[in-house]
Amino acid sequence: MTTFEAPRVEVVENALEPTAPARRRRVKRKTINTVIWFVVLLVLTAIVLYPLVWLFFATFKPSSEFGQNQGLIPNNPTFDNYTKVVEGIAGTPLYQFFANSFFIAIMAVIGTLISSALAAYAFARIRFRGVGILFAAMIGTLLLPFHVIIIPQYIMFQKLELVDTYWPLIIPKFLATEAFFVFLIVQFIRNIPRDMDEAARIDGAGHIRIFFSIIVPLIKPALITSAIFTFIWTWNDFLGPLLYINSPEKYPLPIALRLYNDATSTSDYGATVAVSFLALVPILIFFIVFQRFLVAGVATQGLKG
C-alpha cells in the first residue's frame, strides 16, 4: 500500500520544475533587466560626474575662451593656467595656501574627535545632575545658525587679541561645539552594552581606561564619519577665515580663490578654475581613503538597530 507514495511525490516535483524553454526565457529576462539597470546607472553617473569632468577640461582653456566656448573640449588647450596658479598670487605661492588649509583642517579634525568623543562618553555613560537638561541644551544648539553667534564670538576673540591667527578657527573644535558629532557618537555609545563597562570596573578600571580601552575601539566608525565631515566642512569653510584672517600669507584656499577672481579688476577665469580643481583633489583623496569606513559605520549602525 505504501509503495504508491514515492512516485506521486516525484510526479509533483517534476511538474513544479520549469521546462527548458521557460528557464531560458527567465534567464533572458534577468539579463535584459541587468543590462537596463547598468545603462540607467551609467547615465546617472555621467550626469553626476559631468560638472567635475567639465571642470577638469576647463582648466586647459585660456581665459579668453571662457564665455565663448561652453563645450567640454577646449579649442586651444594650454597649461598656462597651472603654471600661473603654481607661481601663486599676491606674493604667496600656491603650496602655502594648501599648507594653511591642511593645518586648519587637520587641527579641526583632531579637536572635534577628542572633544566630541569625551563629551559623548559623559552624556552616555556618566550619571550626574542635570545631564538631561545639558543634553537637551546641546541638541538645541543644532537649531542655532552660525550667523547668530558671529558678532559675540568675534568680539570675544578680538579682546583676546587672537584675530588674524588660526586660534579662532581651531579653539571651538576642542570645546565640543559640534553638537551633531556629539549626538552621533552618543547614539553609538548607547548601543554598546553596559555589561562591558561593569566587567571592566570589576577589574579595577576607571572611566579613563574604560573610555580608551573599550569605548574608543567600538565607536571607530562614528569617529571616522565625524573626521570625514569635519575635514570637508573645514576645508570648504569660507566665512570663518574671511572673518578672522587678514594676512594674505595666512589665507586658506577658499579665501585665496577670491584673489584670482576679484570683481574690482580683471578676473583670471582660467587660474580660478585650475585652483578650484586642485582644491577638490585633497577632498576626493580623503573621501576615497576613508569611505569604506563610512560605509562600514552605516552598516554597523543599521545592524545594531
mmCIF file of C-alpha atoms in Angstrom:
data_model
loop_
_atom_site.group_PDB
_atom_site.id
_atom_site.type_symbol
_atom_site.label_atom_id
_atom_site.label_comp_id
_atom_site.label_asym_id
_atom_site.label_seq_id
_atom_site.Cartn_x
_atom_site.Cartn_y
_atom_site.Cartn_z
ATOM 1 C CA MET A 1 0.000 0.000 0.000
ATOM 2 C CA THR A 2 2.844 2.410 0.845
ATOM 3 C CA THR A 3 4.742 1.833 -2.434
ATOM 4 C CA PHE A 4 2.484 4.313 -4.287
ATOM 5 C CA GLU A 5 3.549 7.412 -2.204
ATOM 6 C CA ALA A 6 7.102 7.954 -3.564
ATOM 7 C CA PRO A 7 6.273 8.051 -7.313
ATOM 8 C CA ARG A 8 3.454 10.500 -6.597
ATOM 9 C CA VAL A 9 5.853 12.988 -4.942
ATOM 10 C CA GLU A 10 8.305 12.744 -7.857
ATOM 11 C CA VAL A 11 5.492 13.475 -10.295
ATOM 12 C CA VAL A 12 4.514 16.592 -8.324
ATOM 13 C CA GLU A 13 8.168 17.816 -8.116
ATOM 14 C CA ASN A 14 8.699 17.251 -11.839
ATOM 15 C CA ALA A 15 5.525 19.191 -12.540
ATOM 16 C CA LEU A 16 6.814 22.209 -10.493
ATOM 17 C CA GLU A 17 10.217 22.353 -12.231
ATOM 18 C CA PRO A 18 10.243 24.789 -15.190
ATOM 19 C CA THR A 19 10.840 23.380 -18.584
ATOM 20 C CA ALA A 20 13.981 24.218 -20.585
ATOM 21 C CA PRO A 21 12.323 26.943 -22.732
ATOM 22 C CA ALA A 22 10.854 28.510 -19.567
ATOM 23 C CA ARG A 23 14.298 28.567 -17.904
ATOM 24 C CA ARG A 24 15.833 30.182 -20.979
ATOM 25 C CA ARG A 25 13.102 32.853 -21.009
ATOM 26 C CA ARG A 26 13.703 33.540 -17.293
ATOM 27 C CA VAL A 27 17.490 33.842 -17.782
ATOM 28 C CA LYS A 28 16.980 36.080 -20.807
ATOM 29 C CA ARG A 29 14.572 38.335 -18.855
ATOM 30 C CA LYS A 30 17.073 38.649 -15.966
ATOM 31 C CA THR A 31 19.866 39.501 -18.401
ATOM 32 C CA ILE A 32 17.771 42.207 -20.051
ATOM 33 C CA ASN A 33 16.833 43.702 -16.666
ATOM 34 C CA THR A 34 20.502 43.723 -15.615
ATOM 35 C CA VAL A 35 21.565 45.470 -18.814
ATOM 36 C CA ILE A 36 18.815 48.082 -18.403
ATOM 37 C CA TRP A 37 19.902 48.752 -14.813
ATOM 38 C CA PHE A 38 23.550 49.144 -15.877
ATOM 39 C CA VAL A 39 22.572 51.574 -18.624
ATOM 40 C CA VAL A 40 20.425 53.630 -16.216
ATOM 41 C CA LEU A 41 23.226 53.696 -13.620
ATOM 42 C CA LEU A 42 25.797 54.702 -16.235
ATOM 43 C CA VAL A 43 23.580 57.563 -17.410
ATOM 44 C CA LEU A 44 23.010 58.774 -13.830
ATOM 45 C CA THR A 45 26.737 58.514 -13.080
ATOM 46 C CA ALA A 46 27.564 60.512 -16.207
ATOM 47 C CA ILE A 47 25.058 63.223 -15.189
ATOM 48 C CA VAL A 48 26.506 63.437 -11.675
ATOM 49 C CA LEU A 49 30.149 63.458 -12.773
ATOM 50 C CA TYR A 50 29.745 65.761 -15.792
ATOM 51 C CA PRO A 51 30.379 69.005 -13.807
ATOM 52 C CA LEU A 52 33.608 67.551 -12.410
ATOM 53 C CA VAL A 53 34.736 66.362 -15.865
ATOM 54 C CA TRP A 54 33.833 69.765 -17.360
ATOM 55 C CA LEU A 55 35.852 71.479 -14.617
ATOM 56 C CA PHE A 56 38.874 69.297 -15.380
ATOM 57 C CA PHE A 57 38.838 70.077 -19.118
ATOM 58 C CA ALA A 58 38.125 73.761 -18.392
ATOM 59 C CA THR A 59 41.449 74.010 -16.579
ATOM 60 C CA PHE A 60 43.094 73.724 -20.007
ATOM 61 C CA LYS A 61 41.082 76.582 -21.552
ATOM 62 C CA PRO A 62 42.702 80.029 -21.908
ATOM 63 C CA SER A 63 40.889 82.840 -20.082
ATOM 64 C CA SER A 64 39.793 84.396 -23.389
ATOM 65 C CA GLU A 65 37.850 81.225 -24.237
ATOM 66 C CA PHE A 66 35.555 81.417 -21.194
ATOM 67 C CA GLY A 67 32.160 82.812 -22.191
ATOM 68 C CA GLN A 68 32.687 81.765 -25.806
ATOM 69 C CA ASN A 69 33.140 78.029 -25.538
ATOM 70 C CA GLN A 70 30.748 76.321 -23.124
ATOM 71 C CA GLY A 71 31.599 72.899 -24.512
ATOM 72 C CA LEU A 72 33.604 70.175 -22.836
ATOM 73 C CA ILE A 73 36.735 70.210 -25.028
ATOM 74 C CA PRO A 74 38.859 73.410 -25.175
ATOM 75 C CA ASN A 75 39.535 74.863 -28.623
ATOM 76 C CA ASN A 76 43.097 75.931 -27.762
ATOM 77 C CA PRO A 77 44.287 73.760 -24.850
ATOM 78 C CA THR A 78 47.054 75.222 -22.720
ATOM 79 C CA PHE A 79 48.924 74.542 -19.445
ATOM 80 C CA ASP A 80 49.343 78.254 -18.674
ATOM 81 C CA ASN A 81 46.609 78.147 -16.024
ATOM 82 C CA TYR A 82 48.503 75.558 -13.971
ATOM 83 C CA THR A 83 51.757 77.473 -14.454
ATOM 84 C CA LYS A 84 50.183 80.673 -13.104
ATOM 85 C CA VAL A 85 48.494 79.054 -10.082
ATOM 86 C CA VAL A 86 51.654 77.187 -9.071
ATOM 87 C CA GLU A 87 53.528 80.505 -9.012
ATOM 88 C CA GLY A 88 50.906 81.799 -6.574
ATOM 89 C CA ILE A 89 49.334 85.223 -6.142
ATOM 90 C CA ALA A 90 49.931 88.323 -4.022
ATOM 91 C CA GLY A 91 53.491 87.146 -3.399
ATOM 92 C CA THR A 92 52.348 83.887 -1.787
ATOM 93 C CA PRO A 93 52.986 80.551 -3.538
ATOM 94 C CA LEU A 94 50.134 78.097 -4.015
ATOM 95 C CA TYR A 95 51.632 75.471 -1.710
ATOM 96 C CA GLN A 96 51.396 77.988 1.167
ATOM 97 C CA PHE A 97 47.604 78.209 0.718
ATOM 98 C CA PHE A 98 47.424 74.395 0.644
ATOM 99 C CA ALA A 99 49.561 74.146 3.787
ATOM 100 C CA ASN A 100 47.342 76.672 5.597
ATOM 101 C CA SER A 101 44.183 74.760 4.676
ATOM 102 C CA PHE A 102 45.746 71.422 5.691
ATOM 103 C CA PHE A 103 46.830 72.809 9.059
ATOM 104 C CA ILE A 104 43.379 74.222 9.873
ATOM 105 C CA ALA A 105 41.538 71.103 8.647
ATOM 106 C CA ILE A 106 43.788 68.605 10.458
ATOM 107 C CA MET A 107 43.635 70.551 13.732
ATOM 108 C CA ALA A 108 39.853 70.809 13.379
ATOM 109 C CA VAL A 109 39.599 67.033 12.863
ATOM 110 C CA ILE A 110 41.791 66.289 15.903
ATOM 111 C CA GLY A 111 39.913 68.742 18.119
ATOM 112 C CA THR A 112 36.477 67.566 17.021
ATOM 113 C CA LEU A 113 37.255 63.876 17.548
ATOM 114 C CA ILE A 114 38.785 64.346 21.012
ATOM 115 C CA SER A 115 36.221 66.779 22.410
ATOM 116 C CA SER A 116 33.152 65.169 20.815
ATOM 117 C CA ALA A 117 34.120 61.652 21.952
ATOM 118 C CA LEU A 118 34.757 62.781 25.546
ATOM 119 C CA ALA A 119 31.519 64.784 25.702
ATOM 120 C CA ALA A 120 29.566 61.893 24.177
ATOM 121 C CA TYR A 121 31.005 59.445 26.726
ATOM 122 C CA ALA A 122 29.972 61.768 29.562
ATOM 123 C CA PHE A 123 26.416 62.085 28.247
ATOM 124 C CA ALA A 124 26.052 58.370 27.508
ATOM 125 C CA ARG A 125 27.816 56.725 30.460
ATOM 126 C CA ILE A 126 28.216 59.114 33.406
ATOM 127 C CA ARG A 127 25.208 59.901 35.576
ATOM 128 C CA PHE A 128 25.379 63.419 37.008
ATOM 129 C CA ARG A 129 22.861 66.053 38.000
ATOM 130 C CA GLY A 130 21.352 67.942 35.072
ATOM 131 C CA VAL A 131 22.578 65.557 32.359
ATOM 132 C CA GLY A 132 19.184 65.574 30.659
ATOM 133 C CA ILE A 133 18.937 69.370 30.616
ATOM 134 C CA LEU A 134 22.507 69.770 29.360
ATOM 135 C CA PHE A 135 21.979 67.172 26.629
ATOM 136 C CA ALA A 136 18.755 68.921 25.530
ATOM 137 C CA ALA A 137 20.579 72.271 25.503
ATOM 138 C CA MET A 138 23.343 70.768 23.379
ATOM 139 C CA ILE A 139 20.791 69.405 20.899
ATOM 140 C CA GLY A 140 19.136 72.825 20.868
ATOM 141 C CA THR A 141 22.335 74.391 19.560
ATOM 142 C CA LEU A 142 21.771 72.448 16.344
ATOM 143 C CA LEU A 143 18.939 74.891 15.632
ATOM 144 C CA LEU A 144 21.224 77.889 16.217
ATOM 145 C CA PRO A 145 22.667 79.166 12.911
ATOM 146 C CA PHE A 146 26.337 80.120 12.858
ATOM 147 C CA HIS A 147 25.479 83.674 11.779
ATOM 148 C CA VAL A 148 23.765 84.345 15.136
ATOM 149 C CA ILE A 149 26.976 83.888 17.132
ATOM 150 C CA ILE A 150 29.334 85.628 14.705
ATOM 151 C CA ILE A 151 29.380 89.048 16.424
ATOM 152 C CA PRO A 152 29.762 87.934 20.095
ATOM 153 C CA GLN A 153 32.330 85.336 19.086
ATOM 154 C CA TYR A 154 34.326 87.862 17.068
ATOM 155 C CA ILE A 155 34.264 90.392 19.954
ATOM 156 C CA MET A 156 35.478 87.690 22.352
ATOM 157 C CA PHE A 157 38.442 86.676 20.150
ATOM 158 C CA GLN A 158 39.237 90.332 19.420
ATOM 159 C CA LYS A 159 39.522 91.081 23.155
ATOM 160 C CA LEU A 160 41.771 88.038 23.480
ATOM 161 C CA GLU A 161 43.895 89.518 20.623
ATOM 162 C CA LEU A 162 43.548 86.312 18.603
ATOM 163 C CA VAL A 163 42.247 87.909 15.390
ATOM 164 C CA ASP A 164 44.498 87.252 12.369
ATOM 165 C CA THR A 165 45.539 83.942 13.900
ATOM 166 C CA TYR A 166 44.202 80.416 13.393
ATOM 167 C CA TRP A 167 43.104 80.076 17.031
ATOM 168 C CA PRO A 168 39.513 81.357 16.487
ATOM 169 C CA LEU A 169 39.092 78.595 13.869
ATOM 170 C CA ILE A 170 40.693 75.848 15.991
ATOM 171 C CA ILE A 171 39.770 76.514 19.648
ATOM 172 C CA PRO A 172 35.989 75.908 19.220
ATOM 173 C CA LYS A 173 36.754 72.473 17.735
ATOM 174 C CA PHE A 174 38.452 71.434 21.007
ATOM 175 C CA LEU A 175 35.411 72.540 23.063
ATOM 176 C CA ALA A 176 32.846 70.100 21.609
ATOM 177 C CA THR A 177 30.909 72.838 19.843
ATOM 178 C CA GLU A 178 29.926 70.472 17.010
ATOM 179 C CA ALA A 179 26.686 69.158 18.549
ATOM 180 C CA PHE A 180 25.906 66.991 15.529
ATOM 181 C CA PHE A 181 29.010 64.832 16.057
ATOM 182 C CA VAL A 182 28.461 64.628 19.827
ATOM 183 C CA PHE A 183 24.925 63.373 19.219
ATOM 184 C CA LEU A 184 26.157 60.878 16.597
ATOM 185 C CA ILE A 185 28.769 59.402 18.946
ATOM 186 C CA VAL A 186 26.319 59.326 21.873
ATOM 187 C CA GLN A 187 24.000 57.131 19.808
ATOM 188 C CA PHE A 188 26.908 54.751 19.054
ATOM 189 C CA ILE A 189 27.953 54.527 22.701
ATOM 190 C CA ARG A 190 24.381 53.869 23.847
ATOM 191 C CA ASN A 191 24.323 50.791 21.603
ATOM 192 C CA ILE A 192 27.337 49.319 23.418
ATOM 193 C CA PRO A 193 26.198 47.017 26.291
ATOM 194 C CA ARG A 194 26.870 48.424 29.756
ATOM 195 C CA ASP A 195 27.886 44.927 30.886
ATOM 196 C CA MET A 196 31.282 45.537 29.270
ATOM 197 C CA ASP A 197 31.778 48.657 31.395
ATOM 198 C CA GLU A 198 30.739 46.826 34.557
ATOM 199 C CA ALA A 199 33.089 43.917 33.818
ATOM 200 C CA ALA A 200 35.970 46.364 33.326
ATOM 201 C CA ARG A 201 35.009 48.220 36.503
ATOM 202 C CA ILE A 202 35.141 44.925 38.473
ATOM 203 C CA ASP A 203 38.728 44.542 37.204
ATOM 204 C CA GLY A 204 39.520 47.962 38.658
ATOM 205 C CA ALA A 205 39.236 50.114 35.509
ATOM 206 C CA GLY A 206 38.134 53.716 35.826
ATOM 207 C CA HIS A 207 36.394 55.989 33.327
ATOM 208 C CA ILE A 208 39.612 56.881 31.516
ATOM 209 C CA ARG A 209 40.636 53.261 30.965
ATOM 210 C CA ILE A 210 37.097 52.215 30.002
ATOM 211 C CA PHE A 211 36.920 55.089 27.530
ATOM 212 C CA PHE A 212 40.223 54.368 25.777
ATOM 213 C CA SER A 213 40.239 50.547 26.051
ATOM 214 C CA ILE A 214 36.583 49.708 25.394
ATOM 215 C CA ILE A 215 34.596 52.643 24.053
ATOM 216 C CA VAL A 216 37.021 54.197 21.549
ATOM 217 C CA PRO A 217 37.724 50.955 19.591
ATOM 218 C CA LEU A 218 33.987 50.229 19.335
ATOM 219 C CA ILE A 219 32.996 53.706 18.117
ATOM 220 C CA LYS A 220 35.681 53.837 15.411
ATOM 221 C CA PRO A 221 33.092 54.034 12.561
ATOM 222 C CA ALA A 222 31.440 57.066 14.209
ATOM 223 C CA LEU A 223 34.817 58.731 14.727
ATOM 224 C CA ILE A 224 35.818 58.205 11.102
ATOM 225 C CA THR A 225 32.450 59.534 9.903
ATOM 226 C CA SER A 226 32.951 62.634 12.062
ATOM 227 C CA ALA A 227 36.508 63.032 10.736
ATOM 228 C CA ILE A 228 35.376 62.896 7.101
ATOM 229 C CA PHE A 229 32.650 65.507 7.518
ATOM 230 C CA THR A 230 34.808 67.762 9.709
ATOM 231 C CA PHE A 231 37.638 67.714 7.159
ATOM 232 C CA ILE A 232 35.329 68.502 4.233
ATOM 233 C CA TRP A 233 33.415 71.256 6.067
ATOM 234 C CA THR A 234 36.600 72.894 7.378
ATOM 235 C CA TRP A 235 38.391 72.625 4.030
ATOM 236 C CA ASN A 236 35.477 74.380 2.272
ATOM 237 C CA ASP A 237 34.843 76.938 5.027
ATOM 238 C CA PHE A 238 34.928 80.468 3.623
ATOM 239 C CA LEU A 239 33.170 82.685 6.173
ATOM 240 C CA GLY A 240 35.265 81.753 9.223
ATOM 241 C CA PRO A 241 38.685 82.506 7.654
ATOM 242 C CA LEU A 242 37.235 85.595 5.973
ATOM 243 C CA LEU A 243 36.305 86.995 9.406
ATOM 244 C CA TYR A 244 39.430 86.170 11.363
ATOM 245 C CA ILE A 245 42.328 86.028 8.857
ATOM 246 C CA ASN A 246 43.647 89.319 7.461
ATOM 247 C CA SER A 247 47.173 88.500 6.239
ATOM 248 C CA PRO A 248 47.345 87.072 2.680
ATOM 249 C CA GLU A 249 50.135 84.649 3.605
ATOM 250 C CA LYS A 250 47.774 83.062 6.174
ATOM 251 C CA TYR A 251 44.848 82.641 3.777
ATOM 252 C CA PRO A 252 43.466 79.114 3.247
ATOM 253 C CA LEU A 253 42.444 78.003 -0.245
ATOM 254 C CA PRO A 254 38.793 79.253 -0.222
ATOM 255 C CA ILE A 255 39.998 82.813 0.515
ATOM 256 C CA ALA A 256 42.876 82.519 -1.950
ATOM 257 C CA LEU A 257 40.365 81.634 -4.665
ATOM 258 C CA ARG A 258 38.829 85.072 -4.230
ATOM 259 C CA LEU A 259 42.154 86.691 -5.154
ATOM 260 C CA TYR A 260 42.052 85.075 -8.595
ATOM 261 C CA ASN A 261 38.514 86.370 -9.225
ATOM 262 C CA ASP A 262 38.435 89.945 -7.979
ATOM 263 C CA ALA A 263 35.345 91.887 -9.048
ATOM 264 C CA THR A 264 37.237 95.211 -8.932
ATOM 265 C CA SER A 265 39.817 94.134 -11.536
ATOM 266 C CA THR A 266 40.234 91.722 -14.435
ATOM 267 C CA SER A 267 39.287 88.197 -13.363
ATOM 268 C CA ASP A 268 41.548 85.329 -14.356
ATOM 269 C CA TYR A 269 38.937 82.642 -15.008
ATOM 270 C CA GLY A 270 41.479 80.078 -16.194
ATOM 271 C CA ALA A 271 43.522 80.324 -12.984
ATOM 272 C CA THR A 272 40.338 80.334 -10.880
ATOM 273 C CA VAL A 273 39.114 77.117 -12.480
ATOM 274 C CA ALA A 274 42.537 75.468 -12.132
ATOM 275 C CA VAL A 275 42.759 76.334 -8.411
ATOM 276 C CA SER A 276 39.184 75.159 -7.899
ATOM 277 C CA PHE A 277 40.017 71.782 -9.421
ATOM 278 C CA LEU A 278 43.227 71.434 -7.399
ATOM 279 C CA ALA A 279 41.306 72.318 -4.218
ATOM 280 C CA LEU A 280 38.970 69.379 -4.863
ATOM 281 C CA VAL A 281 41.778 66.814 -5.079
ATOM 282 C CA PRO A 282 42.550 66.522 -1.308
ATOM 283 C CA ILE A 283 38.838 66.134 -0.504
ATOM 284 C CA LEU A 284 38.467 63.383 -3.102
ATOM 285 C CA ILE A 285 41.559 61.563 -1.795
ATOM 286 C CA PHE A 286 40.413 61.884 1.827
ATOM 287 C CA PHE A 287 36.940 60.591 0.965
ATOM 288 C CA ILE A 288 38.221 57.702 -1.202
ATOM 289 C CA VAL A 289 40.636 56.557 1.530
ATOM 290 C CA PHE A 290 38.087 56.630 4.353
ATOM 291 C CA GLN A 291 34.769 55.980 2.575
ATOM 292 C CA ARG A 292 34.943 52.236 3.264
ATOM 293 C CA PHE A 293 34.938 53.025 6.995
ATOM 294 C CA LEU A 294 31.991 55.356 6.432
ATOM 295 C CA VAL A 295 30.003 52.593 4.694
ATOM 296 C CA ALA A 296 31.010 50.104 7.412
ATOM 297 C CA GLY A 297 29.804 52.503 10.085
ATOM 298 C CA VAL A 298 26.426 52.977 8.454
ATOM 299 C CA ALA A 299 26.053 49.203 8.023
ATOM 300 C CA THR A 300 27.059 48.524 11.642
ATOM 301 C CA GLN A 301 24.634 51.137 12.949
ATOM 302 C CA GLY A 302 21.840 49.570 10.896
ATOM 303 C CA LEU A 303 22.539 46.080 12.249
ATOM 304 C CA LYS A 304 22.538 47.323 15.832
ATOM 305 C CA GLY A 305 19.116 48.927 15.461
#
